[in-house]
Coordinates of C-alpha atoms and ligand atoms in Angstrom, one line a residue:
X1 CA 0.0 0.0 0.0
X2 CA 1.4 3.4 -1.0
X3 CA 1.8 5.7 1.9
X4 CA 1.5 9.5 1.5
X5 CA 4.8 11.3 1.2
X6 CA 5.7 12.8 4.6
X7 CA 7.7 15.9 5.4
X8 CA 10.9 15.0 7.4
X9 CA 10.2 15.7 11.1
X10 CA 13.2 18.2 11.3
X11 CA 11.5 20.3 8.7
X12 CA 8.2 20.2 10.5
X13 CA 9.8 21.3 13.7
X14 CA 11.5 24.3 12.0
X15 CA 8.2 25.2 10.4
X16 CA 6.3 25.2 13.7
X17 CA 9.0 27.2 15.3
X18 CA 8.8 29.7 12.5
X19 CA 5.0 30.0 12.7
X20 CA 5.2 30.4 16.5
X21 CA 7.9 33.1 16.1
X22 CA 5.8 34.9 13.4
X23 CA 2.8 35.0 15.7
X24 CA 4.8 36.3 18.6
X25 CA 6.5 38.8 16.4
X26 CA 3.1 40.0 15.3
X27 CA 1.9 40.7 18.9
X28 CA 2.0 44.4 19.4
X29 CA 2.0 46.8 22.3
X30 CA -0.4 49.7 21.7
X31 CA 0.5 52.8 23.7
X32 CA -2.3 55.4 23.9
X33 CA -3.3 58.4 25.9
X34 CA -6.8 59.1 26.9
X35 CA -7.2 62.8 28.0
X36 CA -10.4 63.3 29.9
X37 CA -11.7 66.8 29.6
X38 CA -14.8 68.9 29.2
X39 CA -15.5 70.1 25.6
X40 CA -18.4 71.9 24.0
X41 CA -20.7 69.4 22.2
X42 CA -23.9 70.6 20.4
X43 CA -26.9 68.4 20.5
X44 CA -30.7 69.1 20.4
X45 CA -30.1 72.8 19.5
X46 CA -27.9 73.5 22.6
X47 CA -24.2 73.4 23.3
X48 CA -23.2 71.4 26.4
X49 CA -19.9 71.2 28.2
X50 CA -19.4 67.4 27.8
X51 CA -16.8 65.1 29.4
X52 CA -15.0 63.6 26.4
X53 CA -11.9 61.5 25.7
X54 CA -9.3 63.3 23.5
X55 CA -12.0 65.8 22.6
X56 CA -14.1 63.1 20.9
X57 CA -17.7 62.0 21.5
X58 CA -18.1 59.0 21.3
X59 CA -14.5 58.4 22.2
X60 CA -11.8 56.8 20.1
X61 CA -12.2 53.2 18.7
X62 CA -9.3 50.9 19.8
X63 CA -8.3 48.2 17.3
X64 CA -6.0 45.5 18.4
X65 CA -5.4 41.8 17.9
X66 CA -5.7 38.8 20.1
X67 CA -2.3 38.4 21.8
X68 CA -1.6 42.2 21.8
X69 CA -1.1 44.4 24.9
X70 CA -2.3 47.9 25.6
X71 CA -0.9 50.6 27.8
X72 CA -3.5 53.3 28.1
X73 CA -2.6 56.3 30.2
X74 CA -5.7 58.1 31.4
X75 CA -5.0 61.8 32.1
X76 CA -7.8 63.4 34.1
X77 CA -8.2 67.0 33.1
X78 CA -11.9 67.1 34.1
X79 CA -13.3 68.2 37.4
X80 CA -14.7 64.8 38.4
X81 CA -13.0 61.7 39.7
X82 CA -13.0 59.0 37.0
X83 CA -11.9 55.5 36.1
X84 CA -12.2 53.5 32.9
X85 CA -13.5 49.9 32.5
X86 CA -12.7 47.7 29.5
X87 CA -16.0 45.9 29.2
X88 CA -15.6 42.2 28.5
X89 CA -11.8 42.0 28.8
X90 CA -11.0 39.3 31.3
X91 CA -7.9 40.9 32.8
X92 CA -6.5 37.6 33.9
X93 CA -4.9 37.8 37.3
X94 CA -4.8 41.6 36.8
X95 CA -7.9 43.1 38.4
X96 CA -5.9 46.3 38.8
X97 CA -6.7 47.1 35.1
X98 CA -10.4 46.4 35.3
X99 CA -11.5 49.9 36.3
X100 CA -14.7 50.0 38.4
X101 CA -14.1 52.7 41.0
X102 CA -13.9 51.6 44.6
X103 CA -14.0 48.0 43.5
X104 CA -10.6 47.3 41.9
X105 CA -9.1 50.8 42.2
X106 CA -9.6 54.2 43.7
X107 CA -10.7 56.7 41.1
X108 CA -8.2 58.9 39.2
X109 CA -8.6 62.4 40.7
X110 CA -8.6 65.6 38.8
X111 CA -5.0 66.4 37.7
X112 CA -3.9 62.8 38.2
X113 CA -3.3 60.0 35.7
X114 CA -3.1 56.2 35.7
X115 CA -1.9 53.7 33.1
X116 CA -4.1 50.7 32.4
X117 CA -1.8 47.8 31.3
X118 CA -4.0 45.2 29.5
X119 CA -3.0 41.9 28.0
X120 CA -5.4 40.4 25.5
X121 CA -5.2 36.6 26.1
X122 CA -7.4 34.4 24.0
X123 CA -10.1 36.9 23.4
X124 CA -11.4 38.4 20.1
X125 CA -14.6 40.2 18.9
X126 CA -16.5 43.3 19.8
X127 CA -15.7 44.9 23.2
X128 CA -16.0 48.4 24.5
X129 CA -14.7 50.7 27.1
X130 CA -16.5 53.2 29.3
X131 CA -16.2 55.3 32.4
X132 CA -17.0 53.3 35.6
X133 CA -17.5 56.3 37.9
X134 CA -21.0 57.6 38.8
X135 CA -22.7 58.7 35.6
X136 CA -19.7 59.7 33.5
X137 CA -20.2 56.8 31.1
X138 CA -23.1 58.7 29.6
X139 CA -20.6 60.4 27.4
X140 CA -17.3 58.6 28.1
X141 CA -17.3 55.5 26.0
X142 CA -16.0 53.9 22.8
X143 CA -15.5 50.7 20.9
X144 CA -12.7 48.2 21.5
X145 CA -12.3 45.8 18.6
X146 CA -10.1 42.7 18.9
X147 CA -9.2 41.0 15.6
X148 CA -8.2 37.3 15.6
X149 CA -4.4 36.5 15.6
X150 CA -2.9 36.8 12.1
X151 CA -3.9 33.8 10.1
X152 CA -6.6 32.7 12.5
X153 CA -9.9 32.5 10.6
X154 CA -13.4 33.7 11.4
X155 CA -16.1 31.0 11.6
X156 CA -18.0 32.8 8.9
X157 CA -17.0 34.7 5.7
X158 CA -15.9 38.0 7.1
X159 CA -17.1 41.0 5.1
X160 CA -14.5 43.5 4.0
X161 CA -16.3 46.3 5.7
X162 CA -16.9 46.3 9.4
X163 CA -18.7 49.2 11.1
X164 CA -19.0 49.9 14.9
X165 CA -22.5 51.2 15.9
X166 CA -22.6 52.6 19.4
X167 CA -26.1 53.1 20.8
X168 CA -26.1 55.8 23.4
X169 CA -28.4 57.9 25.6
X170 CA -28.3 61.7 25.7
X171 CA -29.6 64.2 28.3
X172 CA -30.2 67.8 27.4
X173 CA -28.2 68.7 30.6
X174 CA -25.2 67.5 32.5
X175 CA -25.8 63.8 33.3
X176 CA -23.9 64.3 36.5
X177 CA -26.5 66.8 37.6
X178 CA -29.3 64.4 36.7
X179 CA -27.6 61.9 39.0
X180 CA -27.0 64.4 41.8
X181 CA -30.7 65.5 41.8
X182 CA -31.9 61.8 41.9
X183 CA -29.5 61.1 44.8
X184 CA -30.9 64.0 46.7
X185 CA -34.6 63.4 46.2
X186 CA -34.5 59.6 46.2
X187 CA -36.8 59.6 43.2
X188 CA -36.0 58.0 39.9
X189 CA -33.6 60.0 37.7
X190 CA -35.0 62.1 34.9
X191 CA -35.3 60.0 31.7
X192 CA -33.0 60.9 28.8
X193 CA -34.0 63.3 26.0
X194 CA -32.6 61.2 23.1
X195 CA -31.0 58.0 22.1
X196 CA -28.0 58.2 19.8
X197 CA -26.3 56.3 17.0
X198 CA -22.5 57.0 17.1
X199 CA -23.3 60.1 19.1
X200 CA -26.1 61.5 16.9
X201 CA -29.8 61.4 17.6
X202 CA -30.8 61.5 14.0
X203 CA -33.7 62.8 11.9
X204 CA -36.5 62.6 14.4
X205 CA -35.2 65.1 17.0
X206 CA -34.9 68.9 17.0
X207 CA -31.8 70.4 15.3
X208 CA -30.4 66.9 14.5
X209 CA -31.2 66.2 10.9
X210 CA -28.0 67.8 9.5
X211 CA -25.8 65.5 11.5
X212 CA -27.6 62.2 11.1
X213 CA -25.1 59.4 10.6
X214 CA -25.1 57.9 7.1
X215 CA -23.6 54.6 6.1
X216 CA -22.9 54.2 2.4
X217 CA -23.2 50.7 0.9
X218 CA -22.6 49.3 -2.5
X219 CA -25.4 47.3 -4.1
X220 CA -24.7 43.6 -3.4
X221 CA -22.1 43.9 -0.7
X222 CA -22.3 42.4 2.8
X223 CA -21.1 44.4 5.7
X224 CA -20.7 43.6 9.4
X225 CA -22.1 45.9 12.1
X226 CA -20.7 45.8 15.6
X227 CA -23.6 46.9 17.8
X228 CA -22.8 48.1 21.3
X229 CA -25.5 49.2 23.7
X230 CA -23.8 52.0 25.6
X231 CA -27.1 53.5 26.8
X232 CA -27.3 54.2 30.5
X233 CA -30.7 52.9 31.4
X234 CA -32.5 51.3 28.5
X235 CA -32.7 48.0 26.6
X236 CA -33.2 48.8 22.9
X237 CA -34.9 47.2 19.9
X238 CA -32.8 47.8 16.7
X239 CA -33.7 47.2 13.1
X240 CA -32.9 48.3 9.6
X241 CA -35.8 48.8 7.1
X242 CA -36.1 45.9 4.6
X243 CA -32.7 44.4 5.6
X244 CA -32.7 41.2 7.7
X245 CA -29.8 40.9 10.1
X246 CA -27.7 37.7 10.6
X247 CA -26.4 37.5 14.2
X248 CA -22.9 36.0 14.3
X249 CA -21.4 37.1 17.7
X250 CA -22.7 38.3 21.1
X251 CA -20.5 39.7 23.8
X252 CA -17.4 38.7 21.9
X253 CA -18.5 35.0 21.6
X254 CA -19.3 33.6 18.2
X255 CA -22.9 32.3 17.8
X256 CA -24.5 29.8 15.4
X257 CA -25.6 32.3 12.7
X258 CA -29.4 33.1 12.5
X259 CA -31.4 35.7 10.7
X260 CA -33.9 38.1 12.2
X261 CA -35.7 41.3 11.3
X262 CA -35.1 42.9 14.7
X263 CA -32.7 42.5 17.6
X264 CA -33.0 43.4 21.3
X265 CA -29.8 44.6 22.9
X266 CA -29.4 45.5 26.6
X267 CA -27.0 48.0 28.1
X268 CA -23.6 46.5 28.3
X269 CA -24.2 43.9 25.5
X270 CA -22.5 43.8 22.1
X271 CA -23.8 42.0 19.0
X272 CA -22.2 41.5 15.6
X273 CA -24.7 41.3 12.7
X274 CA -24.2 40.8 9.0
X275 CA -26.3 42.7 6.4
X276 CA -26.4 42.3 2.7
X277 CA -27.3 45.3 0.5
X278 CA -29.6 43.3 -1.8
X279 CA -32.6 45.6 -1.8
X280 CA -33.7 48.2 -4.4
X281 CA -31.0 50.9 -4.3
X282 CA -32.3 53.6 -2.0
X283 CA -32.2 55.0 1.5
X284 CA -33.2 52.9 4.5
X285 CA -33.5 53.9 8.2
X286 CA -31.5 52.2 10.8
X287 CA -33.5 52.7 14.0
X288 CA -33.4 52.0 17.7
X289 CA -35.9 52.7 20.5
X290 CA -36.8 51.4 23.9
X291 CA -37.7 47.9 25.0
X292 CA -39.2 48.8 28.3
X293 CA -40.3 45.9 30.5
X294 CA -40.8 48.0 33.7
X295 CA -44.0 49.7 34.8
X296 CA -42.2 53.1 34.9
X297 CA -41.6 56.2 32.8
X298 CA -39.0 55.9 30.0
X299 CA -37.6 57.8 27.1
X300 CA -39.9 56.8 24.2
X301 CA -38.0 58.6 21.4
X302 CA -36.5 56.9 18.4
X303 CA -32.9 57.4 17.1
X304 CA -32.1 56.9 13.5
X305 CA -29.2 56.7 11.0
X306 CA -29.4 56.0 7.3
X307 CA -28.2 53.1 5.2
X308 CA -27.6 54.8 1.9
X309 CA -26.9 52.9 -1.3
X310 CA -24.3 54.8 -3.2
X311 CA -25.5 57.3 -5.8
X312 CA -29.0 57.5 -4.3
X313 CA -30.3 61.1 -4.4
X314 CA -30.3 62.6 -0.9
X315 CA -33.9 63.8 -1.4
X316 CA -35.3 60.3 -1.4
X317 CA -37.2 59.8 1.8
X318 CA -35.8 56.8 3.7
X319 CA -38.0 53.8 4.4
X320 CA -38.8 53.1 8.1
X321 CA -38.3 49.7 9.7
X322 CA -41.0 47.9 11.7
X323 CA -40.0 48.0 15.4
X324 CA -41.9 46.0 18.1
X325 CA -44.0 47.8 20.7
X326 CA -42.2 49.2 23.8
X327 CA -43.4 46.4 26.1
X328 CA -43.1 43.5 23.6
X329 CA -41.4 41.1 26.0
X330 CA -42.5 38.2 23.8
X331 CA -40.3 39.4 20.9
X332 CA -37.4 40.3 23.2
X333 CA -37.4 36.9 24.8
X334 CA -37.9 35.0 21.6
X335 CA -34.9 36.8 20.1
X336 CA -32.6 36.1 23.1
X337 CA -33.7 32.5 23.3
X338 CA -32.5 31.9 19.7
X339 CA -28.9 32.5 20.7
X340 CA -26.6 29.4 20.6
X341 CA -22.8 29.4 21.0
X342 CA -20.3 27.8 18.7
X343 CA -18.4 26.2 21.6
X344 CA -18.7 25.2 25.2
X345 CA -15.1 25.3 26.3
X346 CA -15.0 25.8 30.1
X347 CA -18.7 25.0 30.6
X348 CA -18.9 23.2 34.0
X349 CA -21.1 20.2 33.9
X350 CA -20.8 19.6 37.7
X351 CA -21.4 22.4 40.2
X352 CA -19.5 23.2 43.4
X353 CA -21.2 26.5 44.2
X354 CA -25.0 26.5 43.6
X355 CA -26.0 30.1 44.2
X356 CA -29.5 31.7 44.0
X357 CA -29.6 35.5 43.9
X358 CA -32.7 37.6 43.8
X359 CA -32.4 40.8 41.9
X360 CA -34.8 43.7 42.0
X361 CA -35.8 47.1 43.2
X362 CA -36.8 48.1 46.7
X363 CA -38.0 51.2 48.6
X364 CA -36.4 52.7 51.7
X365 CA -39.0 54.1 54.2
X366 CA -38.4 57.5 55.6
X367 CA -39.1 58.7 59.1
X368 CA -40.5 61.9 57.5
X369 CA -42.2 61.0 54.3
X370 CA -42.7 64.7 53.4
X371 CA -38.9 65.3 53.4
X372 CA -37.5 66.7 50.1
X373 CA -35.1 63.7 50.3
X374 CA -38.0 61.2 50.1
X375 CA -39.6 61.9 46.8
X376 CA -39.9 58.2 45.7
X377 CA -43.2 56.4 45.7
X378 CA -45.3 57.3 48.8
X379 CA -42.6 59.3 50.5
X380 CA -39.8 56.7 50.2
X381 CA -36.4 56.5 48.5
X382 CA -35.7 54.1 45.7
X383 CA -33.3 51.3 46.3
X384 CA -32.3 48.0 44.7
X385 CA -30.6 44.9 45.9
X386 CA -29.3 41.3 45.4
X387 CA -30.4 38.9 48.0
X388 CA -31.8 41.8 50.0
X389 CA -28.3 43.5 50.2
X390 CA -28.3 46.9 48.7
X391 CA -24.6 47.4 47.7
X392 CA -22.8 50.4 49.1
X393 CA -19.5 51.4 47.5
X394 CA -16.7 51.9 50.0
X395 CA -15.2 55.4 50.1
X396 CA -11.9 55.0 52.0
X397 CA -10.4 52.4 49.8
X398 CA -11.2 50.1 46.9
X399 CA -12.2 46.5 47.8
X400 CA -9.2 45.1 45.9
X401 CA -6.7 47.4 47.5
X402 CA -8.1 46.6 51.0
X403 CA -8.0 42.9 50.2
X404 CA -4.5 42.9 48.9
X405 CA -3.1 45.0 51.8
X406 CA -5.2 43.2 54.4
X407 CA -6.9 46.4 55.5
X408 CA -9.9 45.4 57.7
X409 CA -13.3 47.2 57.9
X410 CA -13.7 48.0 54.2
X411 CA -16.0 45.0 53.3
X412 CA -17.3 41.8 54.8
X413 CA -17.3 38.3 53.2
X414 CA -20.8 37.3 54.2
X415 CA -22.8 37.9 51.0
X416 CA -25.6 35.3 51.3
X417 CA -25.7 32.4 48.8
X418 CA -29.5 32.4 48.9
X419 CA -32.1 35.1 49.9
X420 CA -32.3 35.5 53.7
X421 CA -36.1 35.0 53.5
X422 CA -37.8 32.7 51.0
X423 CA -40.9 34.2 49.4
X424 CA -43.0 34.1 46.2
X425 CA -40.5 36.3 44.3
X426 CA -42.7 37.1 41.4
X427 CA -46.0 37.1 43.2
X428 CA -47.7 39.8 45.2
X429 CA -44.8 40.5 47.7
X430 CA -45.8 41.8 51.1
X431 CA -44.6 45.3 51.9
X432 CA -42.6 44.1 54.8
X433 CA -40.1 42.6 52.3
X434 CA -39.6 45.7 50.1
X435 CA -36.9 47.3 52.2
X436 CA -33.4 46.0 51.6
X437 CA -30.4 46.3 54.0
X438 CA -27.3 48.3 53.0
X439 CA -24.0 46.6 53.0
X440 CA -20.6 46.1 51.3
X441 CA -20.5 42.3 51.1
X442 CA -18.6 40.0 48.8
X443 CA -19.0 36.3 48.2
X444 CA -15.9 34.2 48.4
X445 CA -15.1 31.6 45.8
X446 CA -12.2 29.1 45.9
X447 CA -9.9 29.1 42.8
X448 CA -11.4 27.1 40.0
X449 CA -14.8 26.5 41.8
X450 CA -17.5 25.5 39.3
X451 CA -20.2 28.1 39.8
X452 CA -23.9 28.2 38.9
X453 CA -26.0 31.3 39.7
X454 CA -29.7 31.5 39.2
X455 CA -30.6 35.2 39.0
X456 CA -34.2 35.6 40.0
X457 CA -36.1 38.9 39.2
X458 CA -38.6 40.0 41.9
X459 CA -41.8 41.8 41.4
X460 CA -40.9 44.3 44.2
X461 CA -41.9 47.8 43.0
X462 CA -42.0 46.4 39.4
X463 CA -40.8 43.3 37.6
X464 CA -38.1 44.3 35.0
X465 CA -35.5 43.0 32.7
X466 CA -32.1 43.5 34.6
X467 CA -29.1 43.2 32.3
X468 CA -26.6 41.6 34.8
X469 CA -22.9 42.0 34.0
X470 CA -20.1 40.0 35.5
X471 CA -16.5 41.5 35.4
X472 CA -13.5 39.3 34.9
X473 CA -15.4 36.4 33.2
X474 CA -17.5 35.1 30.4
X475 CA -20.3 32.8 31.4
X476 CA -22.7 30.4 29.8
X477 CA -26.4 31.0 29.9
X478 CA -27.8 27.5 30.5
X479 CA -31.5 28.3 31.1
X480 CA -34.1 30.9 31.7
X481 CA -37.8 31.2 32.3
X482 CA -40.7 33.2 33.7
X483 CA -42.1 33.0 37.2
X484 CA -40.1 31.5 40.1
X485 CA -37.2 29.2 39.4
X486 CA -38.1 25.6 40.3
X487 CA -34.9 23.8 41.4
X488 CA -36.6 20.4 41.0
X489 CA -38.0 20.8 37.5
X490 CA -36.1 23.6 35.6
X491 CA -32.5 22.1 35.6
X492 CA -33.8 19.2 33.5
X493 CA -34.3 21.7 30.6
X494 CA -30.9 23.3 30.9
X495 CA -29.0 23.6 27.6
X496 CA -25.6 22.1 28.3
X497 CA -24.9 21.5 24.6
X498 CA -24.6 24.9 23.0
X499 CA -25.6 27.5 25.6
X500 CA -24.8 31.1 24.6
X501 CA -21.7 32.5 26.1
X502 CA -21.9 36.1 27.3
X503 CA -20.8 38.7 29.9
X504 CA -24.1 40.5 30.3
X505 CA -27.5 38.8 30.4
X506 CA -31.0 40.1 31.2
X507 CA -33.2 38.4 33.7
X508 CA -36.6 38.1 32.0
X509 CA -39.1 40.5 33.7
X510 CA -40.7 38.4 36.5
X511 CA -38.4 35.5 35.6
X512 CA -35.0 34.0 36.1
X513 CA -31.8 33.1 34.2
X514 CA -29.2 30.5 35.1
X515 CA -25.5 31.1 34.3
X516 CA -22.4 29.0 34.8
X517 CA -18.6 29.6 34.8
X518 CA -15.4 28.4 36.4
X519 CA -13.8 30.8 38.8
X520 CA -10.3 30.6 37.2
X521 CA -9.5 34.3 37.5
X522 CA -8.4 35.4 41.0
X523 CA -9.3 38.8 42.3
X524 CA -12.4 40.8 43.2
X525 CA -14.9 41.0 40.4
X526 CA -18.0 43.2 40.4
X527 CA -21.4 41.8 39.3
X528 CA -24.1 44.3 38.7
X529 CA -27.1 45.5 36.7
X530 CA -25.8 47.5 33.8
X531 CA -28.8 49.9 34.1
X532 CA -27.0 52.7 35.8
X533 CA -29.9 54.0 37.8
X534 CA -30.3 50.5 39.3
X535 CA -26.5 50.2 39.9
X536 CA -26.6 53.5 41.8
X537 CA -29.5 52.2 44.0
X538 CA -27.3 49.2 45.0
X539 CA -28.1 46.4 42.4
X540 CA -24.7 44.9 42.7
X541 CA -22.4 42.5 44.6
X542 CA -18.8 41.3 44.1
X543 CA -17.0 38.0 44.1
X544 CA -13.7 37.5 45.8
X545 CA -12.0 34.7 43.9
X546 CA -9.1 33.3 46.0
X547 CA -5.7 32.6 44.6
X548 CA -4.8 29.1 43.5
X549 CA -1.3 27.6 43.9
X550 CA 1.8 29.2 42.5
X551 CA 2.4 32.4 40.6
X552 CA 0.3 31.5 37.6
X553 CA -2.8 31.2 39.8
X554 CA -2.2 34.3 41.9
X555 CA -3.2 38.0 41.4
X556 CA -0.3 40.0 40.1
X557 CA 1.2 42.8 42.3
X558 CA -0.5 46.2 41.8
X559 CA 1.2 48.7 39.5
X560 CA 3.1 51.5 41.2
X561 CA 0.9 54.3 39.8
X562 CA -2.4 52.7 41.1
X563 CA -4.4 55.6 42.4
X564 CA -5.0 56.0 46.2
X565 CA -8.2 57.1 47.7
Ligands
LIG1 CU1 -19.8 47.7 31.4 CU2 -19.2 47.2 35.5 O1 -19.5 47.5 33.4

């Protein structure tokens, strides 16, 4: 029998060495400066002093490759404390570069600077960066795109053109003043005045038509859109008139492709979609507006941009897409339930830590309900909690610095694994259970623990979709449903074959979602609702993941320029 000709092993060895060298040689260090400063930005007929990065709004797009490193020096020339988070980047053994203020670092004070040293290890896709300091992320955000290593393929034919689309939320005043007012009164913060696409509200708002973003396309071409929901407080429906979208990636994890006329994207989430310009040459609206699951006021405006076939006269009126109704939970849920991942590497099949966290709003009773500080429902102040703990940020130090230096009194390690009181979470909850307790509690995980968390929405104040984001990790979404989670029945229906991999997932309103991950990244990692009004009310907790054995399983020492409180 004839055997195939084989290359001599020596030659093969040299070849592998060469390819390895080539891929190392291609790893780059990207050195950048982010200057944070107030600049005049004109929107909705008025000029606002806006906190920007390098004078840009939205901020600069970072483009790197898997295997690269970044050194980004943030120079704070604004009048607010600030810190920057690199949303979705795992920051392996390096929580010092993660960014949430008072969690992994003290904020960068006005006049100070700090260099984020970030290694990209085994990650690619669409990411983003944003301020993680009170409400500064309203205007301080941008795209972070990680291309695969040179020569490493995409799991789908990658279009030549690739366009980031940042969905944002705009207030016709300083967002920090909106926050300050809400913190004083205890009422819900004022809703925004506009949504934006790449910083522009679009045709349906006052004084905005001139600046509407236009994306030219050639007839027949396919393009990739990298959607990022950078809005502060709102899930969004997004569609393009007459153009179906093929979803290929969510939260930097490839998905089994599927085609849809509309997507729902929550704050914090990213989503890559392909679109083919195969319609009659013309102008088509790209539009986004609220998916609002809560029984509460919201911004019901619609932001637009225009998909414009080249050589179409500007005068042609664009076609408008069909968007679901604001409260169309059925469409939002059906869309999210279609997501399937391409892999399940690191999906734990056995569980060491079986956690059950309630998430939801609450109300703090006031001794004087007529006080100007108690303008929430019936003379209360709004709050939010996980397992009845309303998270309070420390002020004297960050959790991570306190942990590393062994400073006592900054946090406690008694975050409860289950709610302190069992009740009918999605039923008619008695008023006695509406008031959470304040605390700065973390939950300890041993290194490499296999973790499952069921996140259970409550109907306290209102059921609502809460986009829950975990820092330092990607997780698998193994199940979800409406009503109360049933530990006997529901696990039988978990998807352990191709569950979507994400870093931000919404609890269905009045429902639950189950996620799994392996705690292989030591450090303190924030988990919170990515709706900033809820985060400010305390809808957060943090995991303390212990070191394993040896240097490669241990948190790196902090950088010398790490800000102090
Ligand atoms: Cu995108 Cu803790 O945030």
